[in-house]
């Protein structure tokens, strides 16, 4: 298979994978589908193309399989992070519908783990079905990578070709200015400056938490926020803190 390399085709793929208003960041754990799958479910390989008779049509989906102590599960994507359905596959290979977007009240998001070739901090933004130059379907995902203190952020289109099960094809492209980096750094610096004051330590926690929420996987902001909370707690309960030190 060969890929579309035109700007228009890439834009179409991005719009598909970011479908359903999921441009904003989510806090879903990488590789997790916490509200739809058993607690110890583990992803099996990369997404593959599939169809499900339970959905009542012949639509192609990008499907991620999981194994768990409760058996095998399949999550069906068609753009975005919110799946179209989740099915349980029994020992005989029969499918049983667990959850469907059509009848759901809430729309929980799922997140896939980035391939090894991508930065570990890359965030999953969507999974769906893309097409090559011959109009053949291929499962695909998009990941986004934005780091603190860096001006730009990048997106990665990942194509899971069946003849390359362990080496997905990856396209990297510049996605824009990393505005959150500026905001997070300001919040971080203000939080640090207020932390040792008598008047404003509570506000300091708020600023540090804001920076942490913008970049939850950045050790710099994560450590500062957690240490500040611990410090504030020790000031509020000095006796408990002394006992802790003993």
PDB file of C-alpha atoms in Angstrom:
ATOM      1  CA  UNK A   1       0.000   0.000   0.000  1.00  0.00           C
ATOM      2  CA  UNK A   2       1.072   3.572  -0.649  1.00  0.00           C
ATOM      3  CA  UNK A   3      -0.072   6.613   1.255  1.00  0.00           C
ATOM      4  CA  UNK A   4      -1.735   9.806   0.225  1.00  0.00           C
ATOM      5  CA  UNK A   5       0.951  12.489   0.472  1.00  0.00           C
ATOM      6  CA  UNK A   6      -1.105  15.506  -0.624  1.00  0.00           C
ATOM      7  CA  UNK A   7      -1.931  18.263   1.832  1.00  0.00           C
ATOM      8  CA  UNK A   8      -5.641  17.795   1.147  1.00  0.00           C
ATOM      9  CA  UNK A   9      -5.506  14.083   1.928  1.00  0.00           C
ATOM     10  CA  UNK A  10      -3.555  14.695   5.108  1.00  0.00           C
ATOM     11  CA  UNK A  11      -6.038  17.359   6.187  1.00  0.00           C
ATOM     12  CA  UNK A  12      -8.912  14.967   5.556  1.00  0.00           C
ATOM     13  CA  UNK A  13      -7.232  12.335   7.715  1.00  0.00           C
ATOM     14  CA  UNK A  14      -6.626  14.844  10.506  1.00  0.00           C
ATOM     15  CA  UNK A  15     -10.239  16.014  10.446  1.00  0.00           C
ATOM     16  CA  UNK A  16     -11.428  12.411  10.559  1.00  0.00           C
ATOM     17  CA  UNK A  17      -9.213  11.466  13.458  1.00  0.00           C
ATOM     18  CA  UNK A  18     -10.079  14.608  15.399  1.00  0.00           C
ATOM     19  CA  UNK A  19     -13.784  14.118  14.755  1.00  0.00           C
ATOM     20  CA  UNK A  20     -16.598  14.756  17.203  1.00  0.00           C
ATOM     21  CA  UNK A  21     -15.131  17.763  19.002  1.00  0.00           C
ATOM     22  CA  UNK A  22     -12.155  16.034  20.565  1.00  0.00           C
ATOM     23  CA  UNK A  23      -9.571  18.712  19.850  1.00  0.00           C
ATOM     24  CA  UNK A  24      -9.214  19.431  23.543  1.00  0.00           C
ATOM     25  CA  UNK A  25      -6.875  17.528  25.795  1.00  0.00           C
ATOM     26  CA  UNK A  26      -8.180  14.588  27.772  1.00  0.00           C
ATOM     27  CA  UNK A  27      -6.932  12.990  30.928  1.00  0.00           C
ATOM     28  CA  UNK A  28      -7.403   9.416  29.773  1.00  0.00           C
ATOM     29  CA  UNK A  29      -4.474   7.207  30.701  1.00  0.00           C
ATOM     30  CA  UNK A  30      -2.445   6.105  27.674  1.00  0.00           C
ATOM     31  CA  UNK A  31      -3.644   2.712  26.529  1.00  0.00           C
ATOM     32  CA  UNK A  32      -6.695   2.944  28.730  1.00  0.00           C
ATOM     33  CA  UNK A  33     -10.435   2.629  28.246  1.00  0.00           C
ATOM     34  CA  UNK A  34     -11.197   2.830  31.956  1.00  0.00           C
ATOM     35  CA  UNK A  35     -14.976   3.050  31.986  1.00  0.00           C
ATOM     36  CA  UNK A  36     -15.635   0.529  29.214  1.00  0.00           C
ATOM     37  CA  UNK A  37     -13.170  -2.309  29.798  1.00  0.00           C
ATOM     38  CA  UNK A  38     -12.182  -4.469  32.785  1.00  0.00           C
ATOM     39  CA  UNK A  39      -9.522  -2.938  35.021  1.00  0.00           C
ATOM     40  CA  UNK A  40      -6.699  -5.225  33.875  1.00  0.00           C
ATOM     41  CA  UNK A  41      -7.419  -5.230  30.139  1.00  0.00           C
ATOM     42  CA  UNK A  42      -4.248  -5.121  28.000  1.00  0.00           C
ATOM     43  CA  UNK A  43      -4.079  -4.075  24.348  1.00  0.00           C
ATOM     44  CA  UNK A  44      -3.133  -6.795  21.864  1.00  0.00           C
ATOM     45  CA  UNK A  45      -0.980  -5.619  18.939  1.00  0.00           C
ATOM     46  CA  UNK A  46      -2.008  -2.574  16.861  1.00  0.00           C
ATOM     47  CA  UNK A  47      -5.468  -1.616  15.541  1.00  0.00           C
ATOM     48  CA  UNK A  48      -6.782  -3.672  12.620  1.00  0.00           C
ATOM     49  CA  UNK A  49      -9.693  -3.330  10.207  1.00  0.00           C
ATOM     50  CA  UNK A  50     -12.862  -5.124  11.188  1.00  0.00           C
ATOM     51  CA  UNK A  51     -16.611  -5.258  10.746  1.00  0.00           C
ATOM     52  CA  UNK A  52     -19.263  -6.238  13.257  1.00  0.00           C
ATOM     53  CA  UNK A  53     -22.674  -7.690  12.446  1.00  0.00           C
ATOM     54  CA  UNK A  54     -23.839  -6.357  15.795  1.00  0.00           C
ATOM     55  CA  UNK A  55     -23.702  -2.819  14.410  1.00  0.00           C
ATOM     56  CA  UNK A  56     -26.245  -3.676  11.712  1.00  0.00           C
ATOM     57  CA  UNK A  57     -24.203  -2.525   8.718  1.00  0.00           C
ATOM     58  CA  UNK A  58     -21.096  -3.332   6.688  1.00  0.00           C
ATOM     59  CA  UNK A  59     -19.089  -0.352   7.920  1.00  0.00           C
ATOM     60  CA  UNK A  60     -15.345  -0.778   8.285  1.00  0.00           C
ATOM     61  CA  UNK A  61     -13.952   0.113  11.687  1.00  0.00           C
ATOM     62  CA  UNK A  62     -10.491   0.466  13.126  1.00  0.00           C
ATOM     63  CA  UNK A  63     -10.526  -2.046  15.958  1.00  0.00           C
ATOM     64  CA  UNK A  64      -8.273  -2.467  18.963  1.00  0.00           C
ATOM     65  CA  UNK A  65      -8.358  -5.862  20.678  1.00  0.00           C
ATOM     66  CA  UNK A  66      -7.779  -6.326  24.406  1.00  0.00           C
ATOM     67  CA  UNK A  67      -7.280  -9.363  26.590  1.00  0.00           C
ATOM     68  CA  UNK A  68      -8.289  -9.528  30.230  1.00  0.00           C
ATOM     69  CA  UNK A  69      -9.113 -12.063  32.959  1.00  0.00           C
ATOM     70  CA  UNK A  70     -12.742 -11.628  31.866  1.00  0.00           C
ATOM     71  CA  UNK A  71     -11.926 -12.606  28.285  1.00  0.00           C
ATOM     72  CA  UNK A  72     -11.285 -10.842  24.995  1.00  0.00           C
ATOM     73  CA  UNK A  73     -12.739  -7.449  24.111  1.00  0.00           C
ATOM     74  CA  UNK A  74     -12.765  -5.381  20.934  1.00  0.00           C
ATOM     75  CA  UNK A  75     -13.107  -1.585  20.763  1.00  0.00           C
ATOM     76  CA  UNK A  76     -14.446  -0.208  17.462  1.00  0.00           C
ATOM     77  CA  UNK A  77     -13.271   3.265  16.377  1.00  0.00           C
ATOM     78  CA  UNK A  78     -14.471   5.445  13.509  1.00  0.00           C
ATOM     79  CA  UNK A  79     -12.692   8.720  14.279  1.00  0.00           C
ATOM     80  CA  UNK A  80     -11.993  10.535  17.516  1.00  0.00           C
ATOM     81  CA  UNK A  81     -11.319   9.010  20.925  1.00  0.00           C
ATOM     82  CA  UNK A  82     -14.873   7.937  21.700  1.00  0.00           C
ATOM     83  CA  UNK A  83     -15.448   4.447  20.266  1.00  0.00           C
ATOM     84  CA  UNK A  84     -18.535   3.458  18.301  1.00  0.00           C
ATOM     85  CA  UNK A  85     -18.908   0.225  20.243  1.00  0.00           C
ATOM     86  CA  UNK A  86     -17.272  -2.288  22.568  1.00  0.00           C
ATOM     87  CA  UNK A  87     -17.857  -6.015  22.101  1.00  0.00           C
ATOM     88  CA  UNK A  88     -16.905  -9.080  24.110  1.00  0.00           C
ATOM     89  CA  UNK A  89     -15.654 -12.054  22.106  1.00  0.00           C
ATOM     90  CA  UNK A  90     -16.252 -15.409  23.786  1.00  0.00           C
ATOM     91  CA  UNK A  91     -14.189 -18.592  23.522  1.00  0.00           C
ATOM     92  CA  UNK A  92     -16.171 -19.688  20.452  1.00  0.00           C
ATOM     93  CA  UNK A  93     -15.490 -16.389  18.669  1.00  0.00           C
ATOM     94  CA  UNK A  94     -19.039 -15.049  19.016  1.00  0.00           C
ATOM     95  CA  UNK A  95     -19.491 -11.321  19.613  1.00  0.00           C
ATOM     96  CA  UNK A  96     -21.597  -9.853  22.418  1.00  0.00           C
ATOM     97  CA  UNK A  97     -22.334  -6.142  22.492  1.00  0.00           C
ATOM     98  CA  UNK A  98     -21.118  -4.514  25.718  1.00  0.00           C
ATOM     99  CA  UNK A  99     -21.548  -0.823  24.883  1.00  0.00           C
ATOM    100  CA  UNK A 100     -22.569   1.279  21.903  1.00  0.00           C
ATOM    101  CA  UNK A 101     -22.282   4.976  21.266  1.00  0.00           C
ATOM    102  CA  UNK A 102     -25.802   5.136  19.817  1.00  0.00           C
ATOM    103  CA  UNK A 103     -27.470   4.239  23.110  1.00  0.00           C
ATOM    104  CA  UNK A 104     -24.950   5.724  25.547  1.00  0.00           C
ATOM    105  CA  UNK A 105     -25.747   8.666  27.760  1.00  0.00           C
ATOM    106  CA  UNK A 106     -22.153   9.632  28.428  1.00  0.00           C
ATOM    107  CA  UNK A 107     -19.419   9.365  25.796  1.00  0.00           C
ATOM    108  CA  UNK A 108     -16.270   8.066  27.506  1.00  0.00           C
ATOM    109  CA  UNK A 109     -12.957   8.454  25.700  1.00  0.00           C
ATOM    110  CA  UNK A 110     -10.375   5.741  25.113  1.00  0.00           C
ATOM    111  CA  UNK A 111      -6.667   6.269  24.557  1.00  0.00           C
ATOM    112  CA  UNK A 112      -4.128   4.175  22.650  1.00  0.00           C
ATOM    113  CA  UNK A 113      -0.441   3.851  23.490  1.00  0.00           C
ATOM    114  CA  UNK A 114       1.864   5.597  20.987  1.00  0.00           C
ATOM    115  CA  UNK A 115       4.118   3.333  18.884  1.00  0.00           C
ATOM    116  CA  UNK A 116       7.693   2.922  20.084  1.00  0.00           C
ATOM    117  CA  UNK A 117       8.962   5.254  17.351  1.00  0.00           C
ATOM    118  CA  UNK A 118       6.979   8.176  18.794  1.00  0.00           C
ATOM    119  CA  UNK A 119       7.863  10.191  21.909  1.00  0.00           C
ATOM    120  CA  UNK A 120       6.510   8.430  24.987  1.00  0.00           C
ATOM    121  CA  UNK A 121       4.657  11.620  25.958  1.00  0.00           C
ATOM    122  CA  UNK A 122       2.666  11.724  22.706  1.00  0.00           C
ATOM    123  CA  UNK A 123      -1.078  11.869  23.353  1.00  0.00           C
ATOM    124  CA  UNK A 124      -3.632   9.871  21.391  1.00  0.00           C
ATOM    125  CA  UNK A 125      -6.139  12.142  19.625  1.00  0.00           C
ATOM    126  CA  UNK A 126      -8.139   9.734  17.524  1.00  0.00           C
ATOM    127  CA  UNK A 127      -8.335   6.441  15.624  1.00  0.00           C
ATOM    128  CA  UNK A 128     -10.241   5.655  12.454  1.00  0.00           C
ATOM    129  CA  UNK A 129     -10.032   4.369   8.890  1.00  0.00           C
ATOM    130  CA  UNK A 130      -7.833   6.135   6.322  1.00  0.00           C
ATOM    131  CA  UNK A 131      -7.250   5.298   2.635  1.00  0.00           C
ATOM    132  CA  UNK A 132      -4.165   4.830   0.483  1.00  0.00           C
ATOM    133  CA  UNK A 133      -3.653   6.054  -3.093  1.00  0.00           C
ATOM    134  CA  UNK A 134      -5.558   3.038  -4.401  1.00  0.00           C
ATOM    135  CA  UNK A 135      -8.508   3.828  -2.114  1.00  0.00           C
ATOM    136  CA  UNK A 136      -7.850   0.802   0.048  1.00  0.00           C
ATOM    137  CA  UNK A 137      -8.745   1.136   3.702  1.00  0.00           C
ATOM    138  CA  UNK A 138      -6.053   1.117   6.387  1.00  0.00           C
ATOM    139  CA  UNK A 139      -6.471   1.606  10.150  1.00  0.00           C
ATOM    140  CA  UNK A 140      -4.848   4.798  11.353  1.00  0.00           C
ATOM    141  CA  UNK A 141      -4.382   6.926  14.455  1.00  0.00           C
ATOM    142  CA  UNK A 142      -3.242  10.412  15.234  1.00  0.00           C
ATOM    143  CA  UNK A 143      -1.025  11.413  18.138  1.00  0.00           C
ATOM    144  CA  UNK A 144      -0.017  14.847  19.333  1.00  0.00           C
ATOM    145  CA  UNK A 145       3.217  15.829  21.024  1.00  0.00           C
ATOM    146  CA  UNK A 146       3.590  19.110  22.895  1.00  0.00           C
ATOM    147  CA  UNK A 147       6.354  19.627  25.443  1.00  0.00           C
ATOM    148  CA  UNK A 148       6.747  22.309  28.112  1.00  0.00           C
ATOM    149  CA  UNK A 149       9.127  25.143  27.252  1.00  0.00           C
ATOM    150  CA  UNK A 150       8.958  24.362  23.528  1.00  0.00           C
ATOM    151  CA  UNK A 151       7.468  26.824  21.049  1.00  0.00           C
ATOM    152  CA  UNK A 152       5.908  24.336  18.637  1.00  0.00           C
ATOM    153  CA  UNK A 153       3.925  21.130  18.798  1.00  0.00           C
ATOM    154  CA  UNK A 154       3.671  18.265  16.335  1.00  0.00           C
ATOM    155  CA  UNK A 155       1.165  15.704  15.147  1.00  0.00           C
ATOM    156  CA  UNK A 156       1.867  12.188  13.948  1.00  0.00           C
ATOM    157  CA  UNK A 157      -0.339  10.246  11.555  1.00  0.00           C
ATOM    158  CA  UNK A 158       0.211   6.543  12.186  1.00  0.00           C
ATOM    159  CA  UNK A 159      -0.850   3.952   9.599  1.00  0.00           C
ATOM    160  CA  UNK A 160      -1.133   0.307  10.673  1.00  0.00           C
ATOM    161  CA  UNK A 161      -0.576  -1.668   7.479  1.00  0.00           C
ATOM    162  CA  UNK A 162      -1.355  -5.401   7.809  1.00  0.00           C
ATOM    163  CA  UNK A 163       1.926  -6.351   6.109  1.00  0.00           C
ATOM    164  CA  UNK A 164       3.877  -4.312   8.710  1.00  0.00           C
ATOM    165  CA  UNK A 165       2.318  -5.415  12.003  1.00  0.00           C
ATOM    166  CA  UNK A 166       5.263  -4.317  14.147  1.00  0.00           C
ATOM    167  CA  UNK A 167       6.360  -1.252  12.152  1.00  0.00           C
ATOM    168  CA  UNK A 168       3.543   1.205  11.495  1.00  0.00           C
ATOM    169  CA  UNK A 169       4.168   3.938   8.933  1.00  0.00           C
ATOM    170  CA  UNK A 170       4.444   7.360  10.571  1.00  0.00           C
ATOM    171  CA  UNK A 171       4.072  10.858   9.131  1.00  0.00           C
ATOM    172  CA  UNK A 172       5.204  13.767  11.304  1.00  0.00           C
ATOM    173  CA  UNK A 173       4.116  17.332  10.651  1.00  0.00           C
ATOM    174  CA  UNK A 174       4.233  20.690  12.375  1.00  0.00           C
ATOM    175  CA  UNK A 175       0.842  21.449  13.932  1.00  0.00           C
ATOM    176  CA  UNK A 176       1.247  24.985  15.239  1.00  0.00           C
ATOM    177  CA  UNK A 177       2.461  27.130  18.071  1.00  0.00           C
ATOM    178  CA  UNK A 178       2.506  25.523  21.496  1.00  0.00           C
ATOM    179  CA  UNK A 179       0.490  28.189  23.316  1.00  0.00           C
ATOM    180  CA  UNK A 180       0.049  26.005  26.390  1.00  0.00           C
ATOM    181  CA  UNK A 181       3.807  26.005  26.953  1.00  0.00           C
ATOM    182  CA  UNK A 182       3.816  29.761  27.553  1.00  0.00           C
ATOM    183  CA  UNK A 183       0.789  29.633  29.847  1.00  0.00           C
ATOM    184  CA  UNK A 184       2.135  26.670  31.817  1.00  0.00           C
ATOM    185  CA  UNK A 185       5.531  28.275  32.334  1.00  0.00           C
ATOM    186  CA  UNK A 186       3.973  31.520  33.581  1.00  0.00           C
ATOM    187  CA  UNK A 187       1.767  29.569  35.984  1.00  0.00           C
ATOM    188  CA  UNK A 188       4.738  27.523  37.168  1.00  0.00           C
ATOM    189  CA  UNK A 189       6.935  30.561  37.826  1.00  0.00           C
ATOM    190  CA  UNK A 190       4.158  32.472  39.601  1.00  0.00           C
ATOM    191  CA  UNK A 191       3.367  29.431  41.712  1.00  0.00           C
ATOM    192  CA  UNK A 192       6.979  29.063  42.808  1.00  0.00           C
ATOM    193  CA  UNK A 193       7.243  32.753  43.685  1.00  0.00           C
ATOM    194  CA  UNK A 194       4.111  32.602  45.867  1.00  0.00           C
ATOM    195  CA  UNK A 195       4.884  29.320  47.568  1.00  0.00           C
ATOM    196  CA  UNK A 196       7.102  30.747  50.319  1.00  0.00           C
ATOM    197  CA  UNK A 197       4.816  33.672  51.144  1.00  0.00           C
ATOM    198  CA  UNK A 198       2.557  33.796  54.203  1.00  0.00           C
ATOM    199  CA  UNK A 199      -0.379  35.248  52.309  1.00  0.00           C
ATOM    200  CA  UNK A 200      -0.629  33.300  49.132  1.00  0.00           C
ATOM    201  CA  UNK A 201       0.470  29.688  49.465  1.00  0.00           C
ATOM    202  CA  UNK A 202      -3.013  28.444  48.558  1.00  0.00           C
ATOM    203  CA  UNK A 203      -2.896  30.466  45.349  1.00  0.00           C
ATOM    204  CA  UNK A 204       0.555  29.026  44.672  1.00  0.00           C
ATOM    205  CA  UNK A 205      -0.905  25.527  44.711  1.00  0.00           C
ATOM    206  CA  UNK A 206      -3.534  26.635  42.207  1.00  0.00           C
ATOM    207  CA  UNK A 207      -0.943  28.003  39.784  1.00  0.00           C
ATOM    208  CA  UNK A 208       1.270  24.928  40.063  1.00  0.00           C
ATOM    209  CA  UNK A 209      -1.711  22.648  39.574  1.00  0.00           C
ATOM    210  CA  UNK A 210      -2.681  24.558  36.443  1.00  0.00           C
ATOM    211  CA  UNK A 211       0.765  24.036  34.921  1.00  0.00           C
ATOM    212  CA  UNK A 212       0.611  20.359  35.880  1.00  0.00           C
ATOM    213  CA  UNK A 213      -2.840  19.912  34.295  1.00  0.00           C
ATOM    214  CA  UNK A 214      -1.609  21.401  31.035  1.00  0.00           C
ATOM    215  CA  UNK A 215       1.370  19.013  30.933  1.00  0.00           C
ATOM    216  CA  UNK A 216       0.560  16.102  33.289  1.00  0.00           C
ATOM    217  CA  UNK A 217       3.442  13.981  31.992  1.00  0.00           C
ATOM    218  CA  UNK A 218       6.108  16.650  32.499  1.00  0.00           C
ATOM    219  CA  UNK A 219       8.215  15.773  35.549  1.00  0.00           C
ATOM    220  CA  UNK A 220       9.045  19.448  36.120  1.00  0.00           C
ATOM    221  CA  UNK A 221       5.447  20.499  36.715  1.00  0.00           C
ATOM    222  CA  UNK A 222       4.299  17.236  38.247  1.00  0.00           C
ATOM    223  CA  UNK A 223       7.032  17.244  40.899  1.00  0.00           C
ATOM    224  CA  UNK A 224       6.552  20.934  41.725  1.00  0.00           C
ATOM    225  CA  UNK A 225       2.815  20.512  42.199  1.00  0.00           C
ATOM    226  CA  UNK A 226       3.047  17.384  44.343  1.00  0.00           C
ATOM    227  CA  UNK A 227       5.882  18.754  46.488  1.00  0.00           C
ATOM    228  CA  UNK A 228       3.987  22.005  47.026  1.00  0.00           C
ATOM    229  CA  UNK A 229       0.895  20.123  48.185  1.00  0.00           C
ATOM    230  CA  UNK A 230       3.012  18.117  50.597  1.00  0.00           C
ATOM    231  CA  UNK A 231       4.687  21.272  51.917  1.00  0.00           C
ATOM    232  CA  UNK A 232       1.368  23.025  52.422  1.00  0.00           C
ATOM    233  CA  UNK A 233      -0.018  20.003  54.232  1.00  0.00           C
ATOM    234  CA  UNK A 234       3.003  19.918  56.555  1.00  0.00           C
ATOM    235  CA  UNK A 235       2.447  23.571  57.469  1.00  0.00           C
ATOM    236  CA  UNK A 236      -1.220  22.968  58.209  1.00  0.00           C
ATOM    237  CA  UNK A 237      -0.546  19.865  60.332  1.00  0.00           C
ATOM    238  CA  UNK A 238       2.955  20.255  61.833  1.00  0.00           C
ATOM    239  CA  UNK A 239       2.375  17.570  64.479  1.00  0.00           C
ATOM    240  CA  UNK A 240       1.373  14.996  61.886  1.00  0.00           C
ATOM    241  CA  UNK A 241       4.357  16.028  59.792  1.00  0.00           C
ATOM    242  CA  UNK A 242       6.738  15.534  62.738  1.00  0.00           C
ATOM    243  CA  UNK A 243       5.299  12.085  63.344  1.00  0.00           C
ATOM    244  CA  UNK A 244       5.768  11.327  59.666  1.00  0.00           C
ATOM    245  CA  UNK A 245       9.433  12.295  59.886  1.00  0.00           C
ATOM    246  CA  UNK A 246       9.920  10.012  62.882  1.00  0.00           C
TER     247      UNK A 246
END
